mmCIF file of C-alpha atoms in Angstrom:
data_model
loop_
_atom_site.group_PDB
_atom_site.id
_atom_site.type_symbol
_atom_site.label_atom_id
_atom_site.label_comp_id
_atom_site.label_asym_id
_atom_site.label_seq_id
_atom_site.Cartn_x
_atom_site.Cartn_y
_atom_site.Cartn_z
ATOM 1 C CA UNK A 137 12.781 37.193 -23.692
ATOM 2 C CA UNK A 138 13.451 40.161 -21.817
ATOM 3 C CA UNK A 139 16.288 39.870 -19.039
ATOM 4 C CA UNK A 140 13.641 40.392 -16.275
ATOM 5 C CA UNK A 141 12.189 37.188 -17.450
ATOM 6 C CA UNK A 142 15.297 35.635 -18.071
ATOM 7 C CA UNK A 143 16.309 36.455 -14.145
ATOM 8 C CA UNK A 144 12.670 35.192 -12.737
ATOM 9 C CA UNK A 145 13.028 32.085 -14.914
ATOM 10 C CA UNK A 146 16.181 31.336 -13.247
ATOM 11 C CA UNK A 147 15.422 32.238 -9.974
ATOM 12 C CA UNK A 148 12.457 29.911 -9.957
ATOM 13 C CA UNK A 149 14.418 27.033 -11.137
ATOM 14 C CA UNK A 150 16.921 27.214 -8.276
ATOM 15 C CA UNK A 151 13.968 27.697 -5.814
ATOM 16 C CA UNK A 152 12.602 24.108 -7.270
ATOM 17 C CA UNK A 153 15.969 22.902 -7.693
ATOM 18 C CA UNK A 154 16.586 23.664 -3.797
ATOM 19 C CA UNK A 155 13.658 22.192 -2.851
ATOM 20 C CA UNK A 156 14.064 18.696 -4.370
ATOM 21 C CA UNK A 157 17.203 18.616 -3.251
ATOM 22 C CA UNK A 158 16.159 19.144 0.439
ATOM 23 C CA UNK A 159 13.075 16.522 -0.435
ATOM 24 C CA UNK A 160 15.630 13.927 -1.152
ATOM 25 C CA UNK A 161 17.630 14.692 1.921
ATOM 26 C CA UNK A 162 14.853 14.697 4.418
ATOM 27 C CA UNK A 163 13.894 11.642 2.341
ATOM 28 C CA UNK A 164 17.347 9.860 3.144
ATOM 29 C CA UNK A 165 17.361 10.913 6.299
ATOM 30 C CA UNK A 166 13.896 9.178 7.297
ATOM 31 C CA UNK A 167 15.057 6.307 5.353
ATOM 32 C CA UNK A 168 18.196 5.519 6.697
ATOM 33 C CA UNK A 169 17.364 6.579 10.260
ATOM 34 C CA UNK A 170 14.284 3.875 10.519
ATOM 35 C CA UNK A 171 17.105 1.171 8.946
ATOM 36 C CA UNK A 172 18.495 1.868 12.106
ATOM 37 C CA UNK A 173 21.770 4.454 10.934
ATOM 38 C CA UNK A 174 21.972 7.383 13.979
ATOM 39 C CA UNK A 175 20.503 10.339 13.823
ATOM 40 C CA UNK A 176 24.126 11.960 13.878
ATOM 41 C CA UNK A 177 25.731 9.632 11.951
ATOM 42 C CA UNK A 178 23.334 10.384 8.604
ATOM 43 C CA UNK A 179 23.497 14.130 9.553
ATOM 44 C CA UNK A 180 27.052 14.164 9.294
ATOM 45 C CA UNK A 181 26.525 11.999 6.058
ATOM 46 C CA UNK A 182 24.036 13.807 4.474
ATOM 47 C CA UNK A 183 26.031 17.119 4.991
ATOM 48 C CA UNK A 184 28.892 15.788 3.297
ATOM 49 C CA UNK A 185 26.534 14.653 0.210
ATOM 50 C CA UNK A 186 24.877 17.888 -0.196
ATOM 51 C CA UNK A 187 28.234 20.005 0.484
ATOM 52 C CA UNK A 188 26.243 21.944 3.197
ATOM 53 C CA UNK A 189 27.074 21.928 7.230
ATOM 54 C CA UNK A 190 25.839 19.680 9.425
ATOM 55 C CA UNK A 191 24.042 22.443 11.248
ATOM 56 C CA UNK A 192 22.444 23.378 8.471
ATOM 57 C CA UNK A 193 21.188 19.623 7.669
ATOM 58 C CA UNK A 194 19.804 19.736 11.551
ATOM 59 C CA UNK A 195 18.368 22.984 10.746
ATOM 60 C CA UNK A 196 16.602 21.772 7.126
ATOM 61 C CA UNK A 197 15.207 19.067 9.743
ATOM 62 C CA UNK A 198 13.955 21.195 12.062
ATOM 63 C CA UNK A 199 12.085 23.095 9.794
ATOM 64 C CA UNK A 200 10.000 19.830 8.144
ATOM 65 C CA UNK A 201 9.223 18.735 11.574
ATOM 66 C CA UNK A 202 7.672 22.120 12.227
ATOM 67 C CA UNK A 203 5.944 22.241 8.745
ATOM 68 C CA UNK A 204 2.153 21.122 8.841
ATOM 69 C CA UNK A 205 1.425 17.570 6.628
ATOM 70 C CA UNK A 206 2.374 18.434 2.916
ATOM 71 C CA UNK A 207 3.391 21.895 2.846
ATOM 72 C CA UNK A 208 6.009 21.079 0.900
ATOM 73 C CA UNK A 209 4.836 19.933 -2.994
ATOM 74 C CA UNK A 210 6.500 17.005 -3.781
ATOM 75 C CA UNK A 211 9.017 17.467 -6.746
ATOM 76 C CA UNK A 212 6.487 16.347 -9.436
ATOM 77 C CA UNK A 213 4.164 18.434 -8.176
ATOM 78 C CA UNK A 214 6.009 22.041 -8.105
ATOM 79 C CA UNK A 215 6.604 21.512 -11.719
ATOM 80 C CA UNK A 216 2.661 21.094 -12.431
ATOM 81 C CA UNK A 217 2.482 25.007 -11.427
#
């Protein structure tokens, strides 16, 4: 394969990669915030987990709430394309 293809390839995996990743976070979040964990106590959790700031978890959070009802494919589904 040609290196252009190579670099696309690889590019596109760590776009799917990245957005599982955030699936399962805003996924634990949910999850352990309706168990009854606080919203700052799982933030400061899940930014631990994921080796990212909390800031950046309250950000990722931000951004789904603003999102309209599955914008996001879920993980099986971005590998269908």
């Amino acid at each position: 394969p040609q290196r252009e293809d190579r670099i696309t390839v690889a590019l596109r995996h760590a776009r799917l990669a990245r957005q599982v990743r955030q699936r399962e976070l805003l996924g634990a979040f949910s999850r352990h915030t309706a168990a009854g964990t606080s919203s700052n106590a799982e933030v400061r959790f899940l930014a631990r987990r994921y080796g990212i700031t909390d800031r950046r978890v309250w950000q990722l959070l931000k951004q789904e709430a603003e999102l309209p009802d599955k914008a996001l494919p879920a993980p099986g589904d971005a590998l269908q394309g």
